[in-house]
Amino acid sequence: SVTSLETSFDPNVTIAKFKAQKWTPLKIAFVACNILLAAFWVVLIPSTFLKILIPTAYITAVLLPITSQFFVPASPIFLWLITYFTSRVLPAEWRPRISVTLLATLESVLFGANISDILTRFTHPILDIIAWLPYGVVHFVGPFVVAIFIWLFRQSAALKYWAFAFGYMNLLGVIIQILLPCAPPWYEIIYGSIPANYGMLGSPGGLARIDKIFGTKTYTGTFSTSPIIFGAFPSLHAGCSTMEALFIGHFFPKFTFAAWIYVGTLWWATMYLTHHYLIDVVAGACLSVIVFFLTMP
């Protein structure tokens, strides 16, 4: 993997590869949509410095072969990240109304009970730690571990499929969260059915108990100022873990069982920590399955 890396700094190499591409109308339209979406979020960024820095840095990284081999495949991930973090500056008049009771109602109708509520009735420090490890730790390092193992032990094209599927799954999930804002279980516990507004702070839910155990305010501070407070549906924690398990099962079949054990534990953790309803978890998993089978050959 290391010996096959491109080490050139000559932009002409990248330009030649660009010209060699077979540019079908569908591919041109797809790239254009990505550029327009990225431009939309860049324009919304309040800082003029960042408005100039972000596109300049990205274009430079794409032109240099030594960096373009990483930045081009990772473009869907960058598009997802700028969509997620910049969504906090969306004008209030553009934002849809927040639904407070939709998810709880759907869960009761579809599953016969509020499953997430049942899972939160009994808590214990040991259960808190078991839930915290996949939800608050492995979730953030897992994608990098999967990417590294695919890069080291499988074909070079496999990593591109991983970045493409993982990035667009998260991007689609964030867009749905922006267009269909829904209150998570912790909101129902704290506020009941009081109408929500975008000026409210988020809550760490059950992760507040982790802050208490370790004497920190890490999760309280992070979730209170999250860019998308009311992004319960779909659960991207469930989506990410499902995507990881699908890729592990495809490229490393021996670890399939262990991967799905992790997925099941994380799905439980999302509800136990009052961050998602069961319907959010199911939707996130379905989103991953759809994107995986649409993008993988």
PDB file of C-alpha atoms in Angstrom:
ATOM      1  CA  SER A   1       0.000   0.000   0.000  1.00  0.00           C
ATOM      2  CA  VAL A   2       2.797   2.405   0.903  1.00  0.00           C
ATOM      3  CA  THR A   3       4.879   1.665  -2.213  1.00  0.00           C
ATOM      4  CA  SER A   4       1.883   2.340  -4.473  1.00  0.00           C
ATOM      5  CA  LEU A   5       1.356   5.859  -3.124  1.00  0.00           C
ATOM      6  CA  GLU A   6       1.697   8.789  -5.507  1.00  0.00           C
ATOM      7  CA  THR A   7       4.578  11.066  -4.476  1.00  0.00           C
ATOM      8  CA  SER A   8       4.449  13.688  -7.232  1.00  0.00           C
ATOM      9  CA  PHE A   9       3.718  17.367  -6.568  1.00  0.00           C
ATOM     10  CA  ASP A  10       3.107  18.135 -10.259  1.00  0.00           C
ATOM     11  CA  PRO A  11      -0.486  19.352 -10.870  1.00  0.00           C
ATOM     12  CA  ASN A  12      -0.168  18.295 -14.518  1.00  0.00           C
ATOM     13  CA  VAL A  13      -0.379  14.660 -13.393  1.00  0.00           C
ATOM     14  CA  THR A  14      -3.760  15.319 -11.784  1.00  0.00           C
ATOM     15  CA  ILE A  15      -4.979  17.349 -14.771  1.00  0.00           C
ATOM     16  CA  ALA A  16      -4.019  14.500 -17.125  1.00  0.00           C
ATOM     17  CA  LYS A  17      -6.021  12.031 -14.990  1.00  0.00           C
ATOM     18  CA  PHE A  18      -8.948  14.452 -15.012  1.00  0.00           C
ATOM     19  CA  LYS A  19      -8.914  14.665 -18.800  1.00  0.00           C
ATOM     20  CA  ALA A  20      -8.653  10.873 -19.090  1.00  0.00           C
ATOM     21  CA  GLN A  21     -11.920  10.420 -17.194  1.00  0.00           C
ATOM     22  CA  LYS A  22     -14.963   9.317 -19.195  1.00  0.00           C
ATOM     23  CA  TRP A  23     -17.311  12.203 -18.452  1.00  0.00           C
ATOM     24  CA  THR A  24     -20.860  10.989 -19.011  1.00  0.00           C
ATOM     25  CA  PRO A  25     -23.799  13.421 -18.564  1.00  0.00           C
ATOM     26  CA  LEU A  26     -24.765  11.586 -15.359  1.00  0.00           C
ATOM     27  CA  LYS A  27     -21.269  11.915 -13.895  1.00  0.00           C
ATOM     28  CA  ILE A  28     -21.109  15.604 -14.822  1.00  0.00           C
ATOM     29  CA  ALA A  29     -24.498  16.245 -13.197  1.00  0.00           C
ATOM     30  CA  PHE A  30     -23.447  14.336 -10.079  1.00  0.00           C
ATOM     31  CA  VAL A  31     -20.214  16.320  -9.675  1.00  0.00           C
ATOM     32  CA  ALA A  32     -22.066  19.587 -10.351  1.00  0.00           C
ATOM     33  CA  CYS A  33     -24.594  18.826  -7.585  1.00  0.00           C
ATOM     34  CA  ASN A  34     -21.766  18.176  -5.145  1.00  0.00           C
ATOM     35  CA  ILE A  35     -20.043  21.447  -6.062  1.00  0.00           C
ATOM     36  CA  LEU A  36     -23.279  23.424  -5.749  1.00  0.00           C
ATOM     37  CA  LEU A  37     -24.040  21.937  -2.327  1.00  0.00           C
ATOM     38  CA  ALA A  38     -20.520  22.669  -1.085  1.00  0.00           C
ATOM     39  CA  ALA A  39     -20.713  26.230  -2.475  1.00  0.00           C
ATOM     40  CA  PHE A  40     -24.056  26.754  -0.712  1.00  0.00           C
ATOM     41  CA  TRP A  41     -22.555  25.936   2.689  1.00  0.00           C
ATOM     42  CA  VAL A  42     -19.354  27.907   2.056  1.00  0.00           C
ATOM     43  CA  VAL A  43     -21.412  31.014   1.245  1.00  0.00           C
ATOM     44  CA  LEU A  44     -23.278  30.630   4.552  1.00  0.00           C
ATOM     45  CA  ILE A  45     -20.065  30.536   6.626  1.00  0.00           C
ATOM     46  CA  PRO A  46     -19.918  33.834   8.572  1.00  0.00           C
ATOM     47  CA  SER A  47     -16.108  34.100   8.490  1.00  0.00           C
ATOM     48  CA  THR A  48     -14.731  35.629   5.288  1.00  0.00           C
ATOM     49  CA  PHE A  49     -11.367  34.085   6.088  1.00  0.00           C
ATOM     50  CA  LEU A  50     -12.879  30.567   6.146  1.00  0.00           C
ATOM     51  CA  LYS A  51     -14.869  31.284   2.983  1.00  0.00           C
ATOM     52  CA  ILE A  52     -11.570  31.804   1.193  1.00  0.00           C
ATOM     53  CA  LEU A  53      -9.447  29.274   3.081  1.00  0.00           C
ATOM     54  CA  ILE A  54     -11.678  26.193   2.717  1.00  0.00           C
ATOM     55  CA  PRO A  55     -12.119  26.185  -1.101  1.00  0.00           C
ATOM     56  CA  THR A  56      -8.501  27.311  -1.637  1.00  0.00           C
ATOM     57  CA  ALA A  57      -7.126  24.527   0.563  1.00  0.00           C
ATOM     58  CA  TYR A  58      -9.386  21.907  -1.041  1.00  0.00           C
ATOM     59  CA  ILE A  59      -8.568  22.925  -4.639  1.00  0.00           C
ATOM     60  CA  THR A  60      -4.854  22.917  -3.815  1.00  0.00           C
ATOM     61  CA  ALA A  61      -5.098  19.474  -2.205  1.00  0.00           C
ATOM     62  CA  VAL A  62      -6.988  18.135  -5.241  1.00  0.00           C
ATOM     63  CA  LEU A  63      -4.469  19.506  -7.729  1.00  0.00           C
ATOM     64  CA  LEU A  64      -1.369  18.062  -6.040  1.00  0.00           C
ATOM     65  CA  PRO A  65      -1.110  14.319  -6.827  1.00  0.00           C
ATOM     66  CA  ILE A  66       0.448  13.495  -3.447  1.00  0.00           C
ATOM     67  CA  THR A  67      -2.668  14.806  -1.663  1.00  0.00           C
ATOM     68  CA  SER A  68      -5.348  14.315  -4.330  1.00  0.00           C
ATOM     69  CA  GLN A  69      -5.098  10.524  -3.955  1.00  0.00           C
ATOM     70  CA  PHE A  70      -6.622  10.994  -0.490  1.00  0.00           C
ATOM     71  CA  PHE A  71      -8.713  14.149  -0.851  1.00  0.00           C
ATOM     72  CA  VAL A  72     -10.609  13.159  -3.995  1.00  0.00           C
ATOM     73  CA  PRO A  73     -11.930   9.834  -2.595  1.00  0.00           C
ATOM     74  CA  ALA A  74     -12.653  11.550   0.738  1.00  0.00           C
ATOM     75  CA  SER A  75     -14.677  14.352  -0.916  1.00  0.00           C
ATOM     76  CA  PRO A  76     -18.053  12.858   0.153  1.00  0.00           C
ATOM     77  CA  ILE A  77     -16.830  12.839   3.756  1.00  0.00           C
ATOM     78  CA  PHE A  78     -15.711  16.483   3.538  1.00  0.00           C
ATOM     79  CA  LEU A  79     -19.068  17.413   2.001  1.00  0.00           C
ATOM     80  CA  TRP A  80     -20.875  15.674   4.855  1.00  0.00           C
ATOM     81  CA  LEU A  81     -18.736  17.449   7.484  1.00  0.00           C
ATOM     82  CA  ILE A  82     -19.211  20.937   6.042  1.00  0.00           C
ATOM     83  CA  THR A  83     -22.966  20.267   5.764  1.00  0.00           C
ATOM     84  CA  TYR A  84     -23.129  19.122   9.380  1.00  0.00           C
ATOM     85  CA  PHE A  85     -21.080  21.875  10.985  1.00  0.00           C
ATOM     86  CA  THR A  86     -22.371  24.763   8.852  1.00  0.00           C
ATOM     87  CA  SER A  87     -26.024  23.815   9.338  1.00  0.00           C
ATOM     88  CA  ARG A  88     -25.922  25.697  12.654  1.00  0.00           C
ATOM     89  CA  VAL A  89     -25.899  29.028  10.745  1.00  0.00           C
ATOM     90  CA  LEU A  90     -28.973  28.309   8.625  1.00  0.00           C
ATOM     91  CA  PRO A  91     -31.349  31.293   8.905  1.00  0.00           C
ATOM     92  CA  ALA A  92     -34.277  30.629  11.231  1.00  0.00           C
ATOM     93  CA  GLU A  93     -36.829  31.377   8.488  1.00  0.00           C
ATOM     94  CA  TRP A  94     -35.398  28.550   6.374  1.00  0.00           C
ATOM     95  CA  ARG A  95     -35.705  25.923   9.080  1.00  0.00           C
ATOM     96  CA  PRO A  96     -38.670  23.512   9.251  1.00  0.00           C
ATOM     97  CA  ARG A  97     -40.846  23.199  12.343  1.00  0.00           C
ATOM     98  CA  ILE A  98     -39.467  20.819  14.962  1.00  0.00           C
ATOM     99  CA  SER A  99     -41.597  17.751  15.658  1.00  0.00           C
ATOM    100  CA  VAL A 100     -41.701  16.792  19.329  1.00  0.00           C
ATOM    101  CA  THR A 101     -44.075  13.817  19.347  1.00  0.00           C
ATOM    102  CA  LEU A 102     -43.719  12.298  15.854  1.00  0.00           C
ATOM    103  CA  LEU A 103     -41.024   9.721  16.646  1.00  0.00           C
ATOM    104  CA  ALA A 104     -42.529   8.597  19.961  1.00  0.00           C
ATOM    105  CA  THR A 105     -45.922   8.181  18.303  1.00  0.00           C
ATOM    106  CA  LEU A 106     -44.520   6.246  15.333  1.00  0.00           C
ATOM    107  CA  GLU A 107     -42.545   3.993  17.656  1.00  0.00           C
ATOM    108  CA  SER A 108     -45.653   3.101  19.671  1.00  0.00           C
ATOM    109  CA  VAL A 109     -47.687   2.496  16.511  1.00  0.00           C
ATOM    110  CA  LEU A 110     -45.062   0.419  14.685  1.00  0.00           C
ATOM    111  CA  PHE A 111     -43.607  -1.549  17.591  1.00  0.00           C
ATOM    112  CA  GLY A 112     -46.508  -1.613  20.050  1.00  0.00           C
ATOM    113  CA  ALA A 113     -44.577   0.226  22.777  1.00  0.00           C
ATOM    114  CA  ASN A 114     -42.013   2.939  23.365  1.00  0.00           C
ATOM    115  CA  ILE A 115     -39.006   0.610  23.315  1.00  0.00           C
ATOM    116  CA  SER A 116     -36.459   3.333  24.027  1.00  0.00           C
ATOM    117  CA  ASP A 117     -38.416   4.394  27.121  1.00  0.00           C
ATOM    118  CA  ILE A 118     -38.466   0.817  28.434  1.00  0.00           C
ATOM    119  CA  LEU A 119     -34.671   0.526  28.013  1.00  0.00           C
ATOM    120  CA  THR A 120     -34.047   3.670  30.069  1.00  0.00           C
ATOM    121  CA  ARG A 121     -36.096   2.715  33.129  1.00  0.00           C
ATOM    122  CA  PHE A 122     -33.199   0.880  34.785  1.00  0.00           C
ATOM    123  CA  THR A 123     -29.750   2.413  34.783  1.00  0.00           C
ATOM    124  CA  HIS A 124     -26.523   1.349  36.474  1.00  0.00           C
ATOM    125  CA  PRO A 125     -22.924   2.644  36.308  1.00  0.00           C
ATOM    126  CA  ILE A 126     -21.763  -0.633  34.764  1.00  0.00           C
ATOM    127  CA  LEU A 127     -24.437  -0.385  32.049  1.00  0.00           C
ATOM    128  CA  ASP A 128     -23.469   3.258  31.559  1.00  0.00           C
ATOM    129  CA  ILE A 129     -19.860   2.278  30.833  1.00  0.00           C
ATOM    130  CA  ILE A 130     -20.944  -0.545  28.512  1.00  0.00           C
ATOM    131  CA  ALA A 131     -23.135   1.895  26.563  1.00  0.00           C
ATOM    132  CA  TRP A 132     -20.551   4.683  26.583  1.00  0.00           C
ATOM    133  CA  LEU A 133     -17.725   2.636  25.033  1.00  0.00           C
ATOM    134  CA  PRO A 134     -19.424   1.970  21.671  1.00  0.00           C
ATOM    135  CA  TYR A 135     -21.479   5.177  21.593  1.00  0.00           C
ATOM    136  CA  GLY A 136     -18.967   7.728  22.846  1.00  0.00           C
ATOM    137  CA  VAL A 137     -15.606   6.159  21.955  1.00  0.00           C
ATOM    138  CA  VAL A 138     -15.611   3.400  19.315  1.00  0.00           C
ATOM    139  CA  HIS A 139     -18.108   5.313  17.159  1.00  0.00           C
ATOM    140  CA  PHE A 140     -15.529   8.050  16.543  1.00  0.00           C
ATOM    141  CA  VAL A 141     -12.462   5.845  15.967  1.00  0.00           C
ATOM    142  CA  GLY A 142     -14.181   2.923  14.224  1.00  0.00           C
ATOM    143  CA  PRO A 143     -14.357   4.507  10.731  1.00  0.00           C
ATOM    144  CA  PHE A 144     -10.618   5.249  10.802  1.00  0.00           C
ATOM    145  CA  VAL A 145      -9.793   1.695  11.907  1.00  0.00           C
ATOM    146  CA  VAL A 146     -11.917   0.208   9.105  1.00  0.00           C
ATOM    147  CA  ALA A 147     -10.333   2.559   6.557  1.00  0.00           C
ATOM    148  CA  ILE A 148      -6.790   1.704   7.683  1.00  0.00           C
ATOM    149  CA  PHE A 149      -7.382  -2.046   7.522  1.00  0.00           C
ATOM    150  CA  ILE A 150      -9.014  -1.805   4.089  1.00  0.00           C
ATOM    151  CA  TRP A 151      -6.100   0.304   2.837  1.00  0.00           C
ATOM    152  CA  LEU A 152      -3.464  -2.067   4.224  1.00  0.00           C
ATOM    153  CA  PHE A 153      -4.954  -5.443   3.373  1.00  0.00           C
ATOM    154  CA  ARG A 154      -7.330  -5.024   0.423  1.00  0.00           C
ATOM    155  CA  GLN A 155      -7.319  -3.581  -3.101  1.00  0.00           C
ATOM    156  CA  SER A 156      -6.739   0.164  -3.414  1.00  0.00           C
ATOM    157  CA  ALA A 157     -10.186   0.633  -4.971  1.00  0.00           C
ATOM    158  CA  ALA A 158     -11.817  -0.789  -1.845  1.00  0.00           C
ATOM    159  CA  LEU A 159     -10.865   2.275   0.201  1.00  0.00           C
ATOM    160  CA  LYS A 160     -12.519   4.524  -2.382  1.00  0.00           C
ATOM    161  CA  TYR A 161     -15.748   2.556  -2.055  1.00  0.00           C
ATOM    162  CA  TRP A 162     -15.548   2.887   1.727  1.00  0.00           C
ATOM    163  CA  ALA A 163     -15.096   6.673   1.603  1.00  0.00           C
ATOM    164  CA  PHE A 164     -17.870   7.016  -0.993  1.00  0.00           C
ATOM    165  CA  ALA A 165     -20.436   4.878   0.841  1.00  0.00           C
ATOM    166  CA  PHE A 166     -19.589   6.133   4.331  1.00  0.00           C
ATOM    167  CA  GLY A 167     -19.528   9.782   3.246  1.00  0.00           C
ATOM    168  CA  TYR A 168     -22.773   9.812   1.281  1.00  0.00           C
ATOM    169  CA  MET A 169     -24.631   7.770   3.883  1.00  0.00           C
ATOM    170  CA  ASN A 170     -23.780  10.399   6.503  1.00  0.00           C
ATOM    171  CA  LEU A 171     -24.485  13.261   4.105  1.00  0.00           C
ATOM    172  CA  LEU A 172     -27.954  11.915   3.272  1.00  0.00           C
ATOM    173  CA  GLY A 173     -28.611  11.332   6.969  1.00  0.00           C
ATOM    174  CA  VAL A 174     -27.690  14.916   7.903  1.00  0.00           C
ATOM    175  CA  ILE A 175     -29.825  16.341   5.087  1.00  0.00           C
ATOM    176  CA  ILE A 176     -32.808  14.317   6.364  1.00  0.00           C
ATOM    177  CA  GLN A 177     -32.130  15.567   9.908  1.00  0.00           C
ATOM    178  CA  ILE A 178     -32.121  19.177   8.665  1.00  0.00           C
ATOM    179  CA  LEU A 179     -35.304  18.775   6.607  1.00  0.00           C
ATOM    180  CA  LEU A 180     -37.130  16.663   9.226  1.00  0.00           C
ATOM    181  CA  PRO A 181     -36.021  17.914  12.653  1.00  0.00           C
ATOM    182  CA  CYS A 182     -37.300  15.682  15.445  1.00  0.00           C
ATOM    183  CA  ALA A 183     -36.796  15.757  19.201  1.00  0.00           C
ATOM    184  CA  PRO A 184     -34.885  12.813  20.712  1.00  0.00           C
ATOM    185  CA  PRO A 185     -36.001  10.886  23.826  1.00  0.00           C
ATOM    186  CA  TRP A 186     -34.057  13.120  26.226  1.00  0.00           C
ATOM    187  CA  TYR A 187     -36.246  16.040  25.130  1.00  0.00           C
ATOM    188  CA  GLU A 188     -39.402  14.171  26.103  1.00  0.00           C
ATOM    189  CA  ILE A 189     -37.868  13.349  29.497  1.00  0.00           C
ATOM    190  CA  ILE A 190     -36.864  16.974  30.194  1.00  0.00           C
ATOM    191  CA  TYR A 191     -39.594  19.024  28.491  1.00  0.00           C
ATOM    192  CA  GLY A 192     -42.459  16.638  27.823  1.00  0.00           C
ATOM    193  CA  SER A 193     -44.575  17.797  24.876  1.00  0.00           C
ATOM    194  CA  ILE A 194     -43.622  21.502  25.105  1.00  0.00           C
ATOM    195  CA  PRO A 195     -42.962  22.871  21.591  1.00  0.00           C
ATOM    196  CA  ALA A 196     -39.256  23.003  20.747  1.00  0.00           C
ATOM    197  CA  ASN A 197     -37.311  25.845  19.174  1.00  0.00           C
ATOM    198  CA  TYR A 198     -33.865  26.205  17.641  1.00  0.00           C
ATOM    199  CA  GLY A 199     -32.653  28.426  20.461  1.00  0.00           C
ATOM    200  CA  MET A 200     -32.711  25.536  22.936  1.00  0.00           C
ATOM    201  CA  LEU A 201     -29.513  23.862  24.052  1.00  0.00           C
ATOM    202  CA  GLY A 202     -28.952  20.167  23.484  1.00  0.00           C
ATOM    203  CA  SER A 203     -28.514  17.561  26.172  1.00  0.00           C
ATOM    204  CA  PRO A 204     -26.017  14.732  26.636  1.00  0.00           C
ATOM    205  CA  GLY A 205     -28.852  12.510  27.851  1.00  0.00           C
ATOM    206  CA  GLY A 206     -27.441   9.446  29.603  1.00  0.00           C
ATOM    207  CA  LEU A 207     -23.901  10.550  28.789  1.00  0.00           C
ATOM    208  CA  ALA A 208     -24.256  13.100  31.583  1.00  0.00           C
ATOM    209  CA  ARG A 209     -23.780  10.138  33.921  1.00  0.00           C
ATOM    210  CA  ILE A 210     -20.458   9.415  32.207  1.00  0.00           C
ATOM    211  CA  ASP A 211     -19.355  13.003  32.831  1.00  0.00           C
ATOM    212  CA  LYS A 212     -20.315  12.514  36.465  1.00  0.00           C
ATOM    213  CA  ILE A 213     -18.380   9.239  36.733  1.00  0.00           C
ATOM    214  CA  PHE A 214     -15.186  10.771  35.305  1.00  0.00           C
ATOM    215  CA  GLY A 215     -15.691  14.234  36.802  1.00  0.00           C
ATOM    216  CA  THR A 216     -15.672  15.977  33.412  1.00  0.00           C
ATOM    217  CA  LYS A 217     -18.052  18.057  31.272  1.00  0.00           C
ATOM    218  CA  THR A 218     -16.942  16.615  27.941  1.00  0.00           C
ATOM    219  CA  TYR A 219     -20.268  15.290  26.700  1.00  0.00           C
ATOM    220  CA  THR A 220     -22.347  17.972  28.389  1.00  0.00           C
ATOM    221  CA  GLY A 221     -20.431  20.672  26.539  1.00  0.00           C
ATOM    222  CA  THR A 222     -20.317  18.799  23.224  1.00  0.00           C
ATOM    223  CA  PHE A 223     -23.993  17.888  22.989  1.00  0.00           C
ATOM    224  CA  SER A 224     -25.243  21.187  24.402  1.00  0.00           C
ATOM    225  CA  THR A 225     -23.780  23.070  21.440  1.00  0.00           C
ATOM    226  CA  SER A 226     -24.238  20.420  18.748  1.00  0.00           C
ATOM    227  CA  PRO A 227     -24.841  21.863  15.247  1.00  0.00           C
ATOM    228  CA  ILE A 228     -27.978  19.731  14.905  1.00  0.00           C
ATOM    229  CA  ILE A 229     -29.768  19.523  18.238  1.00  0.00           C
ATOM    230  CA  PHE A 230     -32.916  17.931  16.842  1.00  0.00           C
ATOM    231  CA  GLY A 231     -31.279  15.373  14.552  1.00  0.00           C
ATOM    232  CA  ALA A 232     -32.755  12.243  16.083  1.00  0.00           C
ATOM    233  CA  PHE A 233     -33.989  10.764  12.794  1.00  0.00           C
ATOM    234  CA  PRO A 234     -32.228   8.855  11.360  1.00  0.00           C
ATOM    235  CA  SER A 235     -29.607   7.700  13.858  1.00  0.00           C
ATOM    236  CA  LEU A 236     -26.200   8.139  12.243  1.00  0.00           C
ATOM    237  CA  HIS A 237     -24.626   6.212  15.108  1.00  0.00           C
ATOM    238  CA  ALA A 238     -26.689   3.246  13.912  1.00  0.00           C
ATOM    239  CA  GLY A 239     -25.919   4.108  10.295  1.00  0.00           C
ATOM    240  CA  CYS A 240     -22.149   4.292  10.815  1.00  0.00           C
ATOM    241  CA  SER A 241     -21.955   1.054  12.782  1.00  0.00           C
ATOM    242  CA  THR A 242     -24.072  -0.753  10.193  1.00  0.00           C
ATOM    243  CA  MET A 243     -21.879   0.509   7.357  1.00  0.00           C
ATOM    244  CA  GLU A 244     -18.758  -0.633   9.227  1.00  0.00           C
ATOM    245  CA  ALA A 245     -20.243  -4.095   9.765  1.00  0.00           C
ATOM    246  CA  LEU A 246     -21.245  -4.385   6.102  1.00  0.00           C
ATOM    247  CA  PHE A 247     -17.735  -3.539   4.910  1.00  0.00           C
ATOM    248  CA  ILE A 248     -16.077  -5.772   7.495  1.00  0.00           C
ATOM    249  CA  GLY A 249     -18.372  -8.645   6.507  1.00  0.00           C
ATOM    250  CA  HIS A 250     -17.575  -8.060   2.842  1.00  0.00           C
ATOM    251  CA  PHE A 251     -13.795  -7.656   3.042  1.00  0.00           C
ATOM    252  CA  PHE A 252     -12.982  -9.483   6.310  1.00  0.00           C
ATOM    253  CA  PRO A 253     -15.622 -12.257   6.638  1.00  0.00           C
ATOM    254  CA  LYS A 254     -13.902 -13.852   9.642  1.00  0.00           C
ATOM    255  CA  PHE A 255     -14.808 -10.809  11.745  1.00  0.00           C
ATOM    256  CA  THR A 256     -18.449 -10.556  10.645  1.00  0.00           C
ATOM    257  CA  PHE A 257     -19.916 -11.927  13.877  1.00  0.00           C
ATOM    258  CA  ALA A 258     -17.828  -9.624  16.076  1.00  0.00           C
ATOM    259  CA  ALA A 259     -18.786  -6.639  13.926  1.00  0.00           C
ATOM    260  CA  TRP A 260     -22.498  -7.307  14.318  1.00  0.00           C
ATOM    261  CA  ILE A 261     -22.125  -7.833  18.067  1.00  0.00           C
ATOM    262  CA  TYR A 262     -20.705  -4.294  18.168  1.00  0.00           C
ATOM    263  CA  VAL A 263     -23.595  -3.033  16.036  1.00  0.00           C
ATOM    264  CA  GLY A 264     -26.200  -4.590  18.306  1.00  0.00           C
ATOM    265  CA  THR A 265     -24.527  -3.166  21.411  1.00  0.00           C
ATOM    266  CA  LEU A 266     -24.393   0.312  19.879  1.00  0.00           C
ATOM    267  CA  TRP A 267     -28.038   0.154  18.807  1.00  0.00           C
ATOM    268  CA  TRP A 268     -28.985  -0.637  22.390  1.00  0.00           C
ATOM    269  CA  ALA A 269     -26.694   2.150  23.674  1.00  0.00           C
ATOM    270  CA  THR A 270     -28.354   4.807  21.500  1.00  0.00           C
ATOM    271  CA  MET A 271     -31.689   4.101  23.202  1.00  0.00           C
ATOM    272  CA  TYR A 272     -30.340   3.411  26.685  1.00  0.00           C
ATOM    273  CA  LEU A 273     -28.571   6.798  26.658  1.00  0.00           C
ATOM    274  CA  THR A 274     -31.844   8.486  25.514  1.00  0.00           C
ATOM    275  CA  HIS A 275     -30.404   9.812  22.247  1.00  0.00           C
ATOM    276  CA  HIS A 276     -32.597   7.861  19.830  1.00  0.00           C
ATOM    277  CA  TYR A 277     -35.858   5.995  19.479  1.00  0.00           C
ATOM    278  CA  LEU A 278     -35.904   2.509  17.973  1.00  0.00           C
ATOM    279  CA  ILE A 279     -37.362   3.898  14.756  1.00  0.00           C
ATOM    280  CA  ASP A 280     -34.304   6.190  14.423  1.00  0.00           C
ATOM    281  CA  VAL A 281     -32.007   3.199  14.766  1.00  0.00           C
ATOM    282  CA  VAL A 282     -33.941   1.174  12.193  1.00  0.00           C
ATOM    283  CA  ALA A 283     -33.953   4.117   9.762  1.00  0.00           C
ATOM    284  CA  GLY A 284     -30.201   4.669  10.157  1.00  0.00           C
ATOM    285  CA  ALA A 285     -29.486   0.986   9.563  1.00  0.00           C
ATOM    286  CA  CYS A 286     -31.771   0.885   6.498  1.00  0.00           C
ATOM    287  CA  LEU A 287     -30.076   3.990   5.079  1.00  0.00           C
ATOM    288  CA  SER A 288     -26.694   2.284   5.363  1.00  0.00           C
ATOM    289  CA  VAL A 289     -27.906  -0.922   3.743  1.00  0.00           C
ATOM    290  CA  ILE A 290     -29.414   0.994   0.816  1.00  0.00           C
ATOM    291  CA  VAL A 291     -26.299   3.113   0.232  1.00  0.00           C
ATOM    292  CA  PHE A 292     -24.016   0.073   0.573  1.00  0.00           C
ATOM    293  CA  PHE A 293     -25.836  -1.997  -2.039  1.00  0.00           C
ATOM    294  CA  LEU A 294     -26.226   0.971  -4.405  1.00  0.00           C
ATOM    295  CA  THR A 295     -22.550   1.926  -4.331  1.00  0.00           C
ATOM    296  CA  MET A 296     -20.696  -1.373  -3.996  1.00  0.00           C
ATOM    297  CA  PRO A 297     -20.148  -3.344  -7.240  1.00  0.00           C
TER     298      PRO A 297
END
